[in-house]
mmCIF file of C-alpha atoms in Angstrom:
data_model
loop_
_atom_site.group_PDB
_atom_site.id
_atom_site.type_symbol
_atom_site.label_atom_id
_atom_site.label_comp_id
_atom_site.label_asym_id
_atom_site.label_seq_id
_atom_site.Cartn_x
_atom_site.Cartn_y
_atom_site.Cartn_z
ATOM 1 C CA MET B 1 0.359 -0.206 0.330
ATOM 2 C CA ARG B 2 1.383 3.126 -1.146
ATOM 3 C CA ALA B 3 1.985 6.232 1.648
ATOM 4 C CA ASP B 4 -0.693 8.893 0.219
ATOM 5 C CA GLU B 5 -3.227 5.375 -0.696
ATOM 6 C CA PHE B 6 -2.866 5.281 3.318
ATOM 7 C CA LEU B 7 -2.885 8.281 4.308
ATOM 8 C CA ARG B 8 -6.136 8.869 2.365
ATOM 9 C CA ALA B 9 -7.843 5.554 3.932
ATOM 10 C CA LEU B 10 -7.268 7.459 7.704
ATOM 11 C CA GLU B 11 -9.139 10.243 6.491
ATOM 12 C CA LEU B 12 -12.031 7.541 6.364
ATOM 13 C CA LEU B 13 -11.705 6.287 10.007
ATOM 14 C CA PRO B 14 -13.375 8.229 13.010
ATOM 15 C CA ALA B 15 -10.699 9.681 15.772
ATOM 16 C CA PRO B 16 -10.265 6.077 17.713
ATOM 17 C CA LEU B 17 -9.840 4.320 14.985
ATOM 18 C CA HIS B 18 -7.559 6.632 12.845
ATOM 19 C CA GLU B 19 -5.480 6.625 16.223
ATOM 20 C CA ARG B 20 -5.162 3.067 16.195
ATOM 21 C CA ALA B 21 -4.804 2.230 12.394
ATOM 22 C CA ALA B 22 -1.915 4.634 12.159
ATOM 23 C CA ALA B 23 0.282 3.625 15.087
ATOM 24 C CA LEU B 24 0.127 0.014 12.340
ATOM 25 C CA ARG B 25 1.244 2.506 9.453
ATOM 26 C CA ALA B 26 4.701 0.564 9.773
ATOM 27 C CA TYR B 27 3.290 -2.902 8.686
ATOM 28 C CA ALA B 28 0.616 -1.888 5.461
ATOM 29 C CA ARG B 29 4.739 -1.950 3.068
ATOM 30 C CA GLN B 30 5.449 -5.034 1.597
ATOM 31 C CA THR B 31 7.753 -7.578 3.860
ATOM 32 C CA ARG B 32 9.641 -10.390 4.039
ATOM 33 C CA CYS B 33 8.867 -11.458 7.960
ATOM 34 C CA ASP B 34 5.845 -13.208 7.736
ATOM 35 C CA ASP B 35 3.931 -12.183 10.871
ATOM 36 C CA CYS B 36 4.585 -8.302 10.026
ATOM 37 C CA GLN B 37 3.248 -9.623 6.628
ATOM 38 C CA ARG B 38 0.007 -11.035 8.118
ATOM 39 C CA ILE B 39 -0.194 -7.813 10.442
ATOM 40 C CA GLY B 40 0.208 -5.827 7.862
ATOM 41 C CA ASP B 41 -2.722 -7.376 5.848
ATOM 42 C CA ALA B 42 -4.943 -7.224 8.751
ATOM 43 C CA VAL B 43 -4.416 -3.608 8.239
ATOM 44 C CA ARG B 44 -5.070 -2.737 4.573
ATOM 45 C CA LEU B 45 -8.273 -5.327 5.243
ATOM 46 C CA ALA B 46 -9.255 -3.049 7.848
ATOM 47 C CA LEU B 47 -8.912 0.181 5.809
ATOM 48 C CA THR B 48 -11.017 -1.204 2.649
ATOM 49 C CA ALA B 49 -13.572 -2.331 4.913
ATOM 50 C CA ALA B 50 -13.268 1.477 6.478
ATOM 51 C CA HIS B 51 -13.428 2.451 2.390
ATOM 52 C CA TYR B 52 -16.973 0.602 2.411
ATOM 53 C CA ASP B 53 -18.068 2.186 5.891
ATOM 54 C CA GLU B 54 -18.000 -1.514 8.138
ATOM 55 C CA LEU B 55 -16.195 -0.338 10.754
ATOM 56 C CA ALA B 56 -17.361 -2.703 13.349
ATOM 57 C CA PRO B 57 -14.984 -5.433 10.983
ATOM 58 C CA THR B 58 -12.851 -2.250 11.146
ATOM 59 C CA ALA B 59 -12.248 -2.313 14.541
ATOM 60 C CA GLN B 60 -12.246 -6.414 14.865
ATOM 61 C CA LEU B 61 -9.470 -6.545 11.852
ATOM 62 C CA LEU B 62 -7.375 -3.694 13.663
ATOM 63 C CA ASP B 63 -8.038 -5.321 17.515
ATOM 64 C CA SER B 64 -6.356 -8.435 16.110
ATOM 65 C CA ALA B 65 -3.050 -6.435 14.228
ATOM 66 C CA ASP B 66 -2.690 -4.919 17.539
ATOM 67 C CA GLN B 67 -2.848 -8.397 19.291
ATOM 68 C CA GLN B 68 -0.512 -9.708 16.445
ATOM 69 C CA ALA B 69 2.314 -6.321 16.748
ATOM 70 C CA THR B 70 2.261 -6.603 20.331
ATOM 71 C CA GLU B 71 3.276 -10.758 20.011
ATOM 72 C CA HIS B 72 5.326 -10.224 17.520
ATOM 73 C CA GLY B 73 7.222 -7.090 19.148
ATOM 74 C CA SER B 74 9.310 -4.406 16.804
ATOM 75 C CA ALA B 75 12.390 -6.404 15.861
ATOM 76 C CA CYS B 76 11.804 -6.462 12.501
ATOM 77 C CA ARG B 77 10.191 -2.998 11.902
ATOM 78 C CA PRO B 78 12.047 0.685 12.415
ATOM 79 C CA GLU B 79 11.634 3.009 14.929
ATOM 80 C CA PRO B 80 8.908 5.901 12.911
ATOM 81 C CA ASN B 81 11.870 8.630 13.807
ATOM 82 C CA GLU B 82 14.521 6.412 12.185
ATOM 83 C CA GLN B 83 15.215 7.620 8.632
ATOM 84 C CA GLN B 84 13.540 6.596 5.838
ATOM 85 C CA ALA B 85 15.284 4.817 2.444
ATOM 86 C CA GLY B 86 15.508 8.120 -0.771
ATOM 87 C CA ARG B 87 14.756 10.590 2.201
ATOM 88 C CA GLY B 88 17.123 12.505 5.015
ATOM 89 C CA ARG B 89 17.890 15.779 6.038
ATOM 90 C CA VAL B 90 20.995 17.842 6.131
ATOM 91 C CA ASN B 91 21.242 19.093 9.532
ATOM 92 C CA ARG B 92 23.251 21.880 8.706
ATOM 93 C CA TRP B 93 21.574 23.160 6.379
ATOM 94 C CA ALA B 94 18.679 23.129 8.819
ATOM 95 C CA ALA B 95 19.638 26.526 11.661
ATOM 96 C CA ALA B 96 19.765 28.895 8.249
ATOM 97 C CA SER B 97 17.262 31.550 8.774
ATOM 98 C CA ALA B 98 16.342 32.225 5.659
ATOM 99 C CA ALA B 99 12.681 31.620 3.377
ATOM 100 C CA LEU B 100 11.361 28.131 2.856
ATOM 101 C CA VAL B 101 12.456 27.568 -0.039
ATOM 102 C CA ALA B 102 11.299 23.580 -1.835
ATOM 103 C CA ALA B 103 12.821 22.223 -5.837
ATOM 104 C CA THR B 104 11.497 19.038 -6.945
ATOM 105 C CA ASP B 105 12.266 17.105 -10.452
ATOM 106 C CA ALA B 106 10.858 14.467 -11.797
ATOM 107 C CA SER B 107 11.697 12.524 -14.864
ATOM 108 C CA TRP B 108 9.941 9.229 -17.134
ATOM 109 C CA LYS B 109 12.179 7.216 -19.207
ATOM 110 C CA GLY B 110 10.486 4.381 -21.039
ATOM 111 C CA ARG B 111 8.508 2.671 -17.964
ATOM 112 C CA ALA B 112 10.178 3.948 -15.086
ATOM 113 C CA GLY B 113 10.579 7.407 -12.993
ATOM 114 C CA GLY B 114 11.954 9.906 -10.804
ATOM 115 C CA ILE B 115 11.236 12.255 -8.250
ATOM 116 C CA GLY B 116 13.174 14.213 -6.418
ATOM 117 C CA TYR B 117 12.728 17.001 -3.745
ATOM 118 C CA VAL B 118 14.806 19.590 -1.999
ATOM 119 C CA VAL B 119 14.297 21.796 0.647
ATOM 120 C CA SER B 120 15.713 24.886 2.118
ATOM 121 C CA ASP B 121 15.963 23.569 5.926
ATOM 122 C CA GLY B 122 17.431 20.360 5.045
ATOM 123 C CA HIS B 123 14.770 17.973 3.882
ATOM 124 C CA TYR B 124 15.155 15.966 0.758
ATOM 125 C CA GLY B 125 13.293 12.579 -1.052
ATOM 126 C CA LEU B 126 14.444 10.478 -3.740
ATOM 127 C CA ARG B 127 11.477 8.203 -5.155
ATOM 128 C CA SER B 128 11.624 5.837 -8.623
ATOM 129 C CA ARG B 129 8.583 4.070 -10.141
ATOM 130 C CA SER B 130 7.940 1.679 -12.744
ATOM 131 C CA THR B 131 4.569 1.338 -14.223
ATOM 132 C CA GLY B 132 2.962 -1.784 -16.054
ATOM 133 C CA ARG B 133 0.994 -1.626 -19.330
ATOM 134 C CA LEU B 134 -2.218 -1.118 -17.803
ATOM 135 C CA ASP B 135 -1.558 2.022 -15.453
ATOM 136 C CA PRO B 136 -3.033 5.230 -16.479
ATOM 137 C CA THR B 137 -0.257 7.030 -14.685
ATOM 138 C CA GLY B 138 3.037 6.312 -17.012
ATOM 139 C CA CYS B 139 3.388 7.199 -20.124
ATOM 140 C CA ARG B 140 1.984 5.398 -23.131
ATOM 141 C CA ALA B 141 4.090 3.842 -25.850
ATOM 142 C CA SER B 142 2.965 3.850 -28.859
#
């Protein structure tokens, strides 16, 4: 589940469920750990149930994911404040007291694309993406 999809799904949840799902966000990404994958499946199913206004099953699935996450522990998942791949901060820029400026760039070649950003406060990020044959977001091959 992409980050933007997760955030859109969170908006559908009432406050108590929103907080519980947000706490399980790290499990929504694909992983090689079977336990983490099961927890992520429950979280993704809960968000799907919320999409169809089925809040009782959403709560049950989040209960299950919470319980499994507690039993599994956090050894496989990074702490929320750890740096994510492709994102970071240049700390020496953070102290600068100038206007905040952001720059972005993106490109496509064939069926692969990349996007990057840098902000004058030191934050930066990079991401790449490839498209499938039927993906409408990528470029079209003639």
